[in-house]
Tab-separated table of C-alpha atoms and ligand atoms in Angstrom:
chain	number	residue	atom	x	y	z
W	12	MET	CA	0.133	0.037	0.142
W	13	LYS	CA	1.249	3.640	-0.291
W	14	VAL	CA	2.043	5.052	3.012
W	15	SER	CA	2.995	8.645	4.222
W	16	VAL	CA	4.763	9.483	7.521
W	17	ILE	CA	4.379	13.180	8.476
W	18	GLY	CA	7.295	13.456	11.093
W	19	ILE	CA	10.373	11.353	10.959
W	20	GLY	CA	11.186	11.747	14.755
W	21	HIS	CA	11.449	8.662	16.802
W	22	VAL	CA	7.841	7.385	16.273
W	23	GLY	CA	7.641	8.285	12.478
W	24	LEU	CA	10.907	7.090	11.180
W	25	VAL	CA	10.318	3.702	13.098
W	26	THR	CA	6.997	3.628	11.764
W	27	ALA	CA	8.426	4.101	8.249
W	28	ALA	CA	11.029	1.696	8.406
W	29	CYS	CA	8.559	-0.960	9.847
W	30	MET	CA	6.027	-0.383	7.158
W	31	ALA	CA	8.803	-0.396	4.225
W	32	GLU	CA	9.879	-3.711	6.013
W	33	TRP	CA	6.129	-5.237	5.571
W	34	GLY	CA	6.447	-4.209	1.934
W	35	HIS	CA	4.720	-0.952	1.715
W	36	ASP	CA	5.649	1.888	-0.269
W	37	VAL	CA	6.740	4.747	2.316
W	38	ILE	CA	7.171	8.416	1.984
W	39	GLY	CA	8.758	10.148	5.061
W	40	PHE	CA	7.933	13.908	5.376
W	41	ASP	CA	9.663	16.186	7.618
W	42	ASN	CA	9.763	19.884	7.838
W	43	ASP	CA	13.138	19.779	9.506
W	44	PRO	CA	15.821	19.682	6.923
W	45	ALA	CA	18.200	18.090	9.018
W	46	LYS	CA	16.230	15.055	9.491
W	47	ILE	CA	16.000	14.763	5.615
W	48	THR	CA	19.609	15.327	5.055
W	49	SER	CA	20.443	12.786	7.495
W	50	VAL	CA	18.342	9.975	6.024
W	51	GLU	CA	19.298	11.015	2.392
W	52	ASN	CA	22.985	10.642	3.922
W	53	ARG	CA	22.071	7.137	5.036
W	54	GLN	CA	21.921	8.103	8.742
W	55	VAL	CA	19.106	8.249	11.181
W	56	PRO	CA	18.879	11.450	13.336
W	57	PHE	CA	18.902	9.836	16.738
W	58	HIS	CA	20.449	6.623	18.473
W	59	GLU	CA	17.821	3.814	18.180
W	60	PRO	CA	19.394	0.251	17.898
W	61	GLY	CA	18.710	-1.574	14.640
W	62	LEU	CA	16.887	1.444	13.229
W	63	ARG	CA	19.498	2.574	10.604
W	64	ASP	CA	19.923	-1.144	9.236
W	65	LEU	CA	16.001	-1.036	9.028
W	66	VAL	CA	16.025	2.274	7.263
W	67	LEU	CA	18.828	1.544	4.736
W	68	THR	CA	17.056	-1.732	3.857
W	69	GLY	CA	14.015	0.049	3.038
W	70	VAL	CA	16.044	2.746	1.278
W	71	ASP	CA	17.968	0.277	-0.887
W	72	ALA	CA	14.728	-1.591	-1.858
W	73	GLY	CA	13.163	1.817	-3.093
W	74	ARG	CA	10.610	1.559	-0.668
W	75	ILE	CA	11.532	4.486	1.390
W	76	THR	CA	11.910	7.879	0.379
W	77	VAL	CA	12.116	11.174	2.086
W	78	THR	CA	10.793	14.479	1.363
W	79	GLY	CA	10.233	18.150	2.505
W	80	ASP	CA	7.758	18.889	-0.124
W	81	PRO	CA	4.116	18.039	1.153
W	82	SER	CA	2.618	17.789	-2.430
W	83	VAL	CA	5.268	14.711	-3.002
W	84	ALA	CA	4.593	13.212	0.588
W	85	LEU	CA	0.666	13.312	-0.055
W	86	ASP	CA	0.619	12.318	-3.647
W	87	ASP	CA	-1.768	8.981	-4.149
W	88	ARG	CA	-1.184	8.057	-0.564
W	89	ASP	CA	-3.494	5.434	0.922
W	90	VAL	CA	-2.678	5.829	4.784
W	91	VAL	CA	-1.167	9.077	6.043
W	92	PHE	CA	0.443	8.782	9.418
W	93	ILE	CA	0.595	11.835	11.540
W	94	CYS	CA	3.834	10.987	13.854
W	95	VAL	CA	4.558	15.045	14.619
W	96	GLY	CA	5.577	15.932	18.067
W	97	THR	CA	2.804	16.998	21.242
W	98	PRO	CA	5.108	18.900	23.388
W	99	LYS	CA	3.801	19.978	26.641
W	100	GLY	CA	1.804	23.171	26.661
W	101	LYS	CA	0.298	25.578	29.489
W	102	ASP	CA	-1.003	23.827	32.312
W	103	GLY	CA	0.190	20.512	31.456
W	104	ALA	CA	-2.069	20.131	28.506
W	105	PRO	CA	-0.393	19.143	25.102
W	106	ASN	CA	0.384	21.516	22.366
W	107	LEU	CA	-1.602	20.095	19.163
W	108	THR	CA	-0.693	22.860	16.750
W	109	TYR	CA	1.642	20.653	15.177
W	110	VAL	CA	-0.953	17.962	14.751
W	111	GLN	CA	-3.415	20.584	13.222
W	112	ALA	CA	-0.734	21.596	10.645
W	113	ALA	CA	-0.085	18.074	9.881
W	114	ALA	CA	-4.171	17.798	9.151
W	115	ALA	CA	-4.223	20.909	7.213
W	116	MET	CA	-1.280	19.913	5.244
W	117	VAL	CA	-3.154	16.657	4.094
W	118	ALA	CA	-6.275	18.385	3.447
W	119	THR	CA	-4.375	20.913	1.062
W	120	HIS	CA	-1.987	18.335	-0.463
W	121	ALA	CA	-3.645	15.071	-0.553
W	122	THR	CA	-4.492	14.053	-4.255
W	123	LYS	CA	-7.125	11.649	-3.169
W	124	PRO	CA	-9.299	10.477	-0.245
W	125	THR	CA	-7.230	8.805	2.477
W	126	VAL	CA	-7.270	7.339	5.699
W	127	VAL	CA	-5.442	9.828	8.129
W	128	ALA	CA	-3.953	7.631	11.156
W	129	GLU	CA	-3.030	9.393	14.263
W	130	LYS	CA	-0.010	8.049	16.111
W	131	SER	CA	1.235	11.033	18.148
W	132	THR	CA	0.063	10.579	21.544
W	133	VAL	CA	-2.780	12.985	21.788
W	134	PRO	CA	-5.609	13.561	24.218
W	135	VAL	CA	-8.942	11.748	23.779
W	136	GLN	CA	-11.093	13.393	21.206
W	137	THR	CA	-8.268	14.738	19.057
W	138	GLY	CA	-9.506	12.582	16.384
W	139	GLU	CA	-12.608	14.664	16.134
W	140	ARG	CA	-10.407	17.693	16.024
W	141	ILE	CA	-8.358	16.346	13.034
W	142	LYS	CA	-11.701	15.570	11.528
W	143	GLN	CA	-12.521	19.634	11.992
W	144	ALA	CA	-9.191	20.679	10.810
W	145	LEU	CA	-9.472	18.579	7.637
W	146	GLY	CA	-13.144	19.848	7.150
W	147	LEU	CA	-12.046	23.608	7.451
W	148	GLN	CA	-9.050	23.248	5.381
W	149	ALA	CA	-10.756	21.296	2.578
W	150	LYS	CA	-13.301	24.158	2.629
W	151	SER	CA	-10.745	26.901	2.059
W	152	THR	CA	-8.637	25.008	-0.330
W	153	GLY	CA	-11.014	22.993	-2.279
W	154	GLY	CA	-9.437	19.673	-1.100
W	155	SER	CA	-11.020	16.122	-0.694
W	156	THR	CA	-13.956	16.200	2.317
W	157	GLN	CA	-13.489	12.256	2.131
W	158	HIS	CA	-10.580	11.542	4.543
W	159	ALA	CA	-11.253	9.062	7.406
W	160	VAL	CA	-9.623	9.755	10.556
W	161	VAL	CA	-8.246	6.774	12.662
W	162	SER	CA	-6.260	6.392	15.820
W	163	ASN	CA	-3.406	3.793	15.717
W	164	PRO	CA	-1.594	4.464	19.112
W	165	GLU	CA	2.274	3.196	19.003
W	166	PHE	CA	3.553	1.457	22.195
W	167	LEU	CA	7.013	1.484	21.191
W	168	ARG	CA	9.887	2.232	23.823
W	169	GLU	CA	13.035	3.879	22.674
W	170	GLY	CA	16.167	1.878	22.997
W	171	SER	CA	13.824	-1.139	21.877
W	172	ALA	CA	11.699	0.741	18.992
W	173	VAL	CA	12.194	-1.389	15.954
W	174	GLN	CA	11.666	-4.620	18.056
W	175	ASP	CA	8.465	-3.342	20.012
W	176	THR	CA	6.928	-2.158	16.530
W	177	LEU	CA	8.037	-5.444	14.105
W	178	PHE	CA	6.859	-7.708	17.313
W	179	PRO	CA	4.209	-5.792	19.144
W	180	ASP	CA	1.728	-7.034	21.964
W	181	ARG	CA	-1.249	-5.824	20.276
W	182	VAL	CA	-2.230	-3.275	17.336
W	183	VAL	CA	-4.670	-0.877	18.391
W	184	VAL	CA	-6.797	0.680	15.486
W	185	GLY	CA	-9.525	2.969	16.420
W	186	ALA	CA	-11.946	4.006	13.418
W	187	ASP	CA	-15.430	4.992	12.857
W	188	GLY	CA	-16.713	3.032	9.777
W	189	GLU	CA	-16.044	-0.240	8.083
W	190	ALA	CA	-13.815	1.208	5.347
W	191	PRO	CA	-11.184	2.644	7.236
W	192	HIS	CA	-11.062	-0.345	9.516
W	193	ARG	CA	-10.788	-2.370	6.169
W	194	ILE	CA	-7.720	-0.485	5.058
W	195	MET	CA	-5.990	-0.693	8.357
W	196	ARG	CA	-6.353	-4.332	8.608
W	197	GLU	CA	-4.977	-4.629	5.204
W	198	LEU	CA	-1.868	-2.424	6.118
W	199	TYR	CA	-1.060	-4.774	8.997
W	200	GLN	CA	-1.924	-7.722	7.470
W	201	PRO	CA	1.812	-8.697	6.633
W	202	LEU	CA	2.737	-8.044	10.400
W	203	LEU	CA	-0.358	-10.332	11.276
W	204	ASP	CA	0.753	-12.982	8.926
W	205	GLY	CA	4.304	-13.447	10.524
W	206	HIS	CA	3.406	-12.478	14.276
W	207	ASP	CA	0.869	-13.704	16.288
W	208	CYS	CA	-0.901	-10.602	18.276
W	209	PRO	CA	-4.172	-9.202	19.411
W	210	TYR	CA	-5.501	-6.824	16.585
W	211	VAL	CA	-7.843	-4.559	18.490
W	212	ALA	CA	-10.496	-2.888	16.272
W	213	THR	CA	-12.535	-0.200	18.121
W	214	ASP	CA	-13.406	3.339	17.812
W	215	VAL	CA	-11.395	6.275	17.547
W	216	LYS	CA	-12.095	7.324	21.354
W	217	THR	CA	-11.453	4.126	22.868
W	218	ALA	CA	-8.285	3.995	20.669
W	219	GLU	CA	-6.950	7.034	22.232
W	220	LEU	CA	-7.800	6.363	25.732
W	221	ILE	CA	-6.299	2.793	25.635
W	222	LYS	CA	-3.073	4.809	24.904
W	223	HIS	CA	-3.400	7.016	27.771
W	224	ALA	CA	-4.800	4.681	30.352
W	225	SER	CA	-1.448	2.267	29.166
W	226	ASN	CA	1.221	4.783	29.804
W	227	ALA	CA	-0.202	6.186	32.674
W	228	PHE	CA	-0.744	2.621	34.219
W	229	LEU	CA	3.057	1.789	33.704
W	230	ALA	CA	3.982	5.030	35.125
W	231	THR	CA	1.735	4.320	38.291
W	232	LYS	CA	3.444	0.802	38.539
W	233	ILE	CA	6.799	2.528	38.590
W	234	SER	CA	5.680	4.909	41.202
W	235	PHE	CA	3.904	2.233	43.387
W	236	ILE	CA	7.294	0.208	43.515
W	237	ASN	CA	9.379	3.563	44.295
W	238	ALA	CA	6.870	4.018	46.999
W	239	VAL	CA	7.417	0.422	48.278
W	240	ALA	CA	11.314	1.091	48.046
W	241	ARG	CA	11.095	3.996	50.633
W	242	VAL	CA	9.212	1.616	53.006
W	243	CYS	CA	11.807	-0.925	52.415
W	244	GLU	CA	14.522	1.302	53.137
W	245	MET	CA	12.918	2.330	56.334
W	246	THR	CA	12.303	-1.259	57.421
W	247	GLY	CA	15.349	-3.006	56.217
W	248	ALA	CA	13.249	-5.021	53.479
W	249	ASP	CA	14.488	-5.711	50.227
W	250	VAL	CA	12.466	-4.079	47.088
W	251	HIS	CA	14.101	-6.287	44.584
W	252	THR	CA	12.690	-9.404	46.206
W	253	VAL	CA	9.726	-7.955	46.487
W	254	ALA	CA	9.399	-6.863	42.968
W	255	ASP	CA	10.372	-10.392	41.832
W	256	ALA	CA	7.953	-12.120	43.992
W	257	MET	CA	5.074	-9.601	43.243
W	258	GLY	CA	6.020	-10.439	39.410
W	259	HIS	CA	5.325	-14.168	39.815
W	260	ASP	CA	1.890	-13.285	40.335
W	261	ALA	CA	0.693	-13.300	36.574
W	262	ARG	CA	-2.088	-11.020	37.458
W	263	ILE	CA	0.806	-8.280	38.367
W	264	GLY	CA	3.860	-9.241	36.277
W	265	ARG	CA	7.514	-8.376	37.045
W	266	ALA	CA	7.878	-5.876	34.246
W	267	PHE	CA	8.002	-2.033	35.026
W	268	LEU	CA	8.658	-2.962	38.592
W	269	ASN	CA	12.222	-1.649	38.754
W	270	ALA	CA	12.522	0.733	41.634
W	271	GLY	CA	14.926	3.619	40.661
W	272	LEU	CA	15.186	7.240	40.024
W	273	GLY	CA	11.794	7.519	38.509
W	274	TYR	CA	10.317	7.420	34.918
W	275	GLY	CA	11.446	10.248	32.558
W	276	GLY	CA	11.399	10.397	28.763
W	277	SER	CA	8.976	12.086	26.319
W	278	CYS	CA	6.444	10.089	26.742
W	279	PHE	CA	5.404	9.183	30.724
W	280	PRO	CA	5.900	12.455	32.349
W	281	LYS	CA	4.131	14.494	29.614
W	282	ASP	CA	1.377	11.659	29.366
W	283	VAL	CA	0.544	11.410	32.670
W	284	GLU	CA	0.142	15.120	33.014
W	285	ALA	CA	-1.990	15.216	29.891
W	286	PHE	CA	-4.435	12.726	31.068
W	287	ILE	CA	-4.829	14.357	34.665
W	288	HIS	CA	-5.388	17.578	32.642
W	289	ILE	CA	-7.867	15.948	30.132
W	290	ALA	CA	-9.612	14.135	32.920
W	291	ALA	CA	-9.927	17.586	35.193
W	292	ASP	CA	-11.277	19.076	31.940
W	293	LEU	CA	-14.020	16.627	31.730
W	294	GLY	CA	-14.862	17.339	35.565
W	295	TYR	CA	-12.940	14.218	36.977
W	296	ASP	CA	-10.258	14.503	39.425
W	297	PHE	CA	-7.704	12.017	38.833
W	298	GLY	CA	-6.294	11.722	42.096
W	299	LEU	CA	-4.454	8.613	41.765
W	300	LEU	CA	-2.340	10.229	38.866
W	301	ARG	CA	-1.434	13.114	40.587
W	302	GLU	CA	0.026	10.834	43.188
W	303	THR	CA	2.101	8.952	40.862
W	304	GLU	CA	3.749	12.262	39.614
W	305	ARG	CA	4.343	13.271	43.284
W	306	ILE	CA	6.032	9.859	44.017
W	307	ASN	CA	8.028	10.428	40.995
W	308	ARG	CA	9.064	13.934	41.525
W	309	GLU	CA	10.148	12.641	45.025
W	310	ALA	CA	12.314	9.631	43.682
W	311	LYS	CA	14.146	12.221	41.546
W	312	LEU	CA	15.303	13.905	44.824
W	313	TRP	CA	16.222	10.902	46.440
W	314	PRO	CA	20.092	10.660	45.111
W	315	VAL	CA	20.886	14.143	46.706
W	316	VAL	CA	19.111	13.278	49.774
W	317	GLN	CA	21.576	10.382	50.069
W	318	LEU	CA	24.560	12.151	49.246
W	319	ARG	CA	24.061	14.879	51.881
W	320	ARG	CA	23.355	11.751	54.260
W	321	LEU	CA	26.917	10.074	53.395
W	322	LEU	CA	28.929	13.338	52.834
W	323	TRP	CA	27.178	16.000	55.085
W	324	ASN	CA	28.169	19.016	53.088
W	325	ILE	CA	28.234	18.347	49.364
W	326	GLY	CA	29.078	21.888	48.135
W	327	ASP	CA	32.697	21.321	48.568
W	328	LYS	CA	32.569	17.802	47.019
W	329	GLU	CA	33.384	16.270	43.402
W	330	VAL	CA	30.513	13.833	42.276
W	331	ALA	CA	30.688	11.541	39.222
W	332	VAL	CA	27.276	10.943	37.567
W	333	LEU	CA	27.027	7.832	35.420
W	334	GLY	CA	24.263	8.081	33.063
W	335	LEU	CA	22.749	11.091	31.440
W	336	ALA	CA	19.888	9.424	29.120
W	337	PHE	CA	16.278	9.047	30.539
W	338	LYS	CA	17.169	5.210	30.282
W	339	PRO	CA	19.707	2.953	28.465
W	340	HIS	CA	20.101	2.621	25.085
W	341	THR	CA	19.060	6.046	23.569
W	342	ASP	CA	20.625	9.349	23.765
W	343	ASP	CA	17.155	10.954	24.476
W	344	ILE	CA	17.640	13.051	27.471
W	345	ARG	CA	14.069	14.473	27.368
W	346	GLU	CA	13.001	14.744	30.916
W	347	ALA	CA	15.905	12.619	32.379
W	348	PRO	CA	16.070	12.299	35.830
W	349	ALA	CA	19.653	12.659	35.778
W	350	LEU	CA	19.283	16.202	34.598
W	351	GLU	CA	17.610	17.004	37.922
W	352	VAL	CA	20.231	15.299	40.064
W	353	ILE	CA	22.837	17.484	38.154
W	354	GLU	CA	21.196	20.658	38.537
W	355	SER	CA	20.518	20.205	42.269
W	356	LEU	CA	24.257	19.394	42.444
W	357	ILE	CA	25.189	22.307	40.894
W	358	GLU	CA	22.988	24.614	42.758
W	359	GLU	CA	24.662	23.289	45.868
W	360	GLY	CA	28.098	24.130	44.281
W	361	THR	CA	28.989	20.645	43.688
W	362	GLN	CA	31.548	19.816	41.081
W	363	VAL	CA	29.969	17.479	38.683
W	364	ARG	CA	32.122	14.772	36.612
W	365	LEU	CA	29.680	13.161	34.053
W	366	HIS	CA	29.450	10.363	31.737
W	367	ASP	CA	27.169	8.563	29.391
W	368	PRO	CA	28.168	6.235	26.557
W	369	VAL	CA	25.868	8.058	23.922
W	370	ALA	CA	23.952	11.245	25.479
W	371	LEU	CA	27.012	13.612	26.180
W	372	PRO	CA	26.908	15.446	22.963
W	373	GLN	CA	23.191	16.645	24.031
W	374	VAL	CA	24.609	18.596	26.997
W	375	ALA	CA	28.003	19.842	25.386
W	376	ASP	CA	27.461	23.646	26.056
W	377	ARG	CA	24.750	23.289	28.900
W	378	TRP	CA	26.491	23.706	32.152
W	379	GLY	CA	30.068	25.062	31.310
W	380	ASP	CA	32.726	24.220	33.612
W	381	LYS	CA	30.414	23.135	36.526
W	382	VAL	CA	30.378	19.866	34.835
W	383	ARG	CA	33.349	18.151	33.409
W	384	LEU	CA	31.965	15.793	30.423
W	385	CYS	CA	34.294	12.394	30.820
W	386	GLU	CA	34.971	9.996	27.949
W	387	THR	CA	34.787	6.964	30.239
W	388	ALA	CA	33.186	5.986	33.377
W	389	GLU	CA	36.510	5.362	35.080
W	390	GLU	CA	37.442	9.002	34.231
W	391	ALA	CA	34.306	10.330	35.896
W	392	VAL	CA	34.926	8.137	39.014
W	393	ARG	CA	38.505	8.158	39.589
W	394	GLY	CA	39.020	10.757	42.646
W	395	ALA	CA	35.429	11.719	42.745
W	396	HIS	CA	34.232	11.873	46.367
W	397	ALA	CA	31.151	9.897	45.534
W	398	VAL	CA	29.349	8.231	42.324
W	399	VAL	CA	25.687	8.337	41.429
W	400	THR	CA	24.166	6.045	38.797
W	401	CYS	CA	21.410	7.658	37.050
W	402	THR	CA	21.100	5.308	34.047
W	403	GLU	CA	21.534	1.560	34.183
W	404	TRP	CA	23.920	1.232	31.150
W	405	PRO	CA	24.961	-2.390	31.068
W	406	GLU	CA	28.597	-1.178	31.048
W	407	TYR	CA	28.535	0.476	34.321
W	408	ALA	CA	27.220	-3.257	35.714
W	409	GLU	CA	30.478	-4.381	34.454
W	410	ILE	CA	32.585	-2.165	37.031
W	411	THR	CA	33.573	-4.315	39.893
W	412	ALA	CA	33.309	-3.452	43.592
W	413	PRO	CA	37.103	-3.478	44.088
W	414	GLN	CA	37.596	-1.045	41.030
W	415	LEU	CA	35.140	1.389	42.572
W	416	ALA	CA	36.796	1.192	45.810
W	417	GLU	CA	40.057	1.778	44.394
W	418	TRP	CA	38.993	4.549	42.012
W	419	LEU	CA	37.007	6.995	44.456
W	420	GLU	CA	38.399	9.523	46.670
W	421	PHE	CA	35.654	8.693	49.335
W	422	PRO	CA	34.007	5.280	49.265
W	423	VAL	CA	30.612	6.535	48.728
W	424	VAL	CA	28.171	5.096	46.161
W	425	VAL	CA	24.696	6.327	45.681
W	426	ASP	CA	23.277	3.663	43.182
W	427	ALA	CA	20.037	5.285	42.285
W	428	ARG	CA	19.284	2.474	39.537
W	429	ASN	CA	20.504	-0.438	41.352
W	430	VAL	CA	23.153	-1.412	39.015
W	431	TRP	CA	25.379	-3.052	41.738
W	432	ASP	CA	25.019	-5.727	44.009
W	433	PRO	CA	25.164	-4.174	47.560
W	434	GLU	CA	26.923	-7.249	49.061
W	435	GLY	CA	29.705	-6.867	46.782
W	436	LEU	CA	30.126	-3.162	47.579
W	437	VAL	CA	29.814	-3.304	51.211
W	438	ALA	CA	32.215	-6.143	51.366
W	439	VAL	CA	34.855	-3.990	49.867
W	440	GLY	CA	33.961	-1.057	52.527
W	441	ILE	CA	31.794	0.874	50.351
W	442	GLN	CA	29.075	3.299	52.290
W	443	LEU	CA	26.117	2.549	49.961
W	444	ALA	CA	22.668	3.853	49.383
W	445	SER	CA	20.675	1.621	46.933
W	446	VAL	CA	17.130	1.970	46.172
W	447	GLY	CA	14.954	-0.147	48.565
W	448	ARG	CA	17.845	-2.878	48.811
W	449	ARG	CA	18.525	-4.499	51.882
W	450	MET	CA	21.953	-3.498	53.160
W	451	PRO	CA	24.185	-6.693	54.222
G	6	UDX	C1	6.989	4.475	26.802
G	6	UDX	C2	6.073	3.159	26.956
G	6	UDX	O1	6.822	2.076	27.283
G	6	UDX	C3	5.855	3.034	25.340
G	6	UDX	O2	4.848	1.861	25.196
G	6	UDX	C4	5.068	4.178	24.852
G	6	UDX	O3	4.661	4.298	23.663
G	6	UDX	C5	6.223	5.367	25.044
G	6	UDX	O4	6.631	5.591	26.411
G	6	UDX	P1	9.833	5.223	26.758
G	6	UDX	O5	9.455	6.395	27.139
G	6	UDX	O6	10.467	4.585	25.460
G	6	UDX	O7	8.167	4.196	26.556
G	6	UDX	O8	10.648	4.248	27.747
G	6	UDX	P2	10.151	3.129	29.246
G	6	UDX	O9	11.204	2.028	28.734
G	6	UDX	O10	8.768	3.015	29.069
G	6	UDX	O11	10.629	3.649	30.256
G	6	UDX	C6	10.449	5.183	30.676
G	6	UDX	C7	10.929	5.562	32.042
G	6	UDX	O12	10.475	4.759	33.283
G	6	UDX	C8	12.455	5.505	32.036
G	6	UDX	O13	12.815	6.816	32.391
G	6	UDX	C9	12.607	4.303	32.858
G	6	UDX	O14	14.093	4.343	33.150
G	6	UDX	C10	11.449	4.196	33.808
G	6	UDX	N1	11.331	2.846	34.344
G	6	UDX	C11	10.987	2.106	33.604
G	6	UDX	C12	11.792	2.857	35.656
G	6	UDX	O15	12.010	3.674	36.341
G	6	UDX	N2	11.420	1.416	36.120
G	6	UDX	C13	11.035	0.460	35.377
G	6	UDX	O16	10.657	-0.778	36.023
G	6	UDX	C14	10.617	0.816	33.999
């Protein structure tokens, strides 16, 4: 089928590459020339494992092209995905101006009636707004009024976005009417032929809510285990064992029960806030989610509280921060909890040494000489008074307890992502704070 993807950021480029992998003819559109040039130069504009290979396979097979010209992007398309950003606007409500602009672009340039699929995370009822925008623009430009609007939320995680899209747990499509459902089913048939997963066909509003409910639930799961971690710390119980044992219950599941520094990234913080806001607008106070947010804010403050406990004054100390990205296997630092840790340390006057395997270029000029960017974890830790882990990159787990003990000036470790086994660290004389872990 002929597909267009408007917005080739994290969601859009992965969508484009996977659609091409399923044999569709895909055009990626972006109004950021840097993104277009990047793909034309056989690169991808961000770090995402496996994506470059998949994009290049599509490009070499002639199934993916990119353009900054809307009339090329929207010529003779069966399905058009809207994958533009929905940044946080005023009061936590998402800013949907890019979505509206994308709809207007379809109404103006599409050469035939098409299925407009919203993939950007949007508030419930955005589908109706898109329909409205399509209608208004069609009236003013004389374009087609026959476009259908569907909601097809993505559930891809950065760092495993390609796998999550090629082998999803479910495909959700919300459409009002048989015809768009038939087209979307045909679009996903190559995936469904090779991979056994439920295909949830529903109406537009329900599909929009599935996305909100899923992300808000996962964020709540994380805050729940972080709250349990606090109680573990007060009682000497071990949160890791609690999470494992809870996870054995099939009704609960082990995923997203890793206690740590809280959730960050481009989705959970924004989606939870948006869901609270949408519910409030509709007259419902989603207090549970407000508490999810409160616990998350508290989780991000935890490392500095622990540093003060272990070092007393921290303004005259040098602290190594390991990890900047909001999670491993990505260079994305949007809402990364590490940012808050670093900024709190800077405010105290602490000298920070920072390492991350891929995300450092994102902060090249951000903090001047208050933060030393280090090429290796060893460079950051050697001679520091303490180390704080903010992202659980696998390479940090390979640093041994004796190495930490030797490298550090003071034997102080604040393991905010539970990277290391407490037994090993305590055995070599390290004073350790781990999130909710039992101390030997
Ligand atoms: C998320 C959703 O998982 C995905 O389905 C959605 O479509 C987009 O948002 P993403 O933001 O890429 O994906 O990352 P995710 O793996 O969900 O992690 C989000 C945050 O939660 C990270 O900061 C991560 O460190 C944190 N997290 C995750 C925990 O603190 N504990 C956990 O157990 C899991």
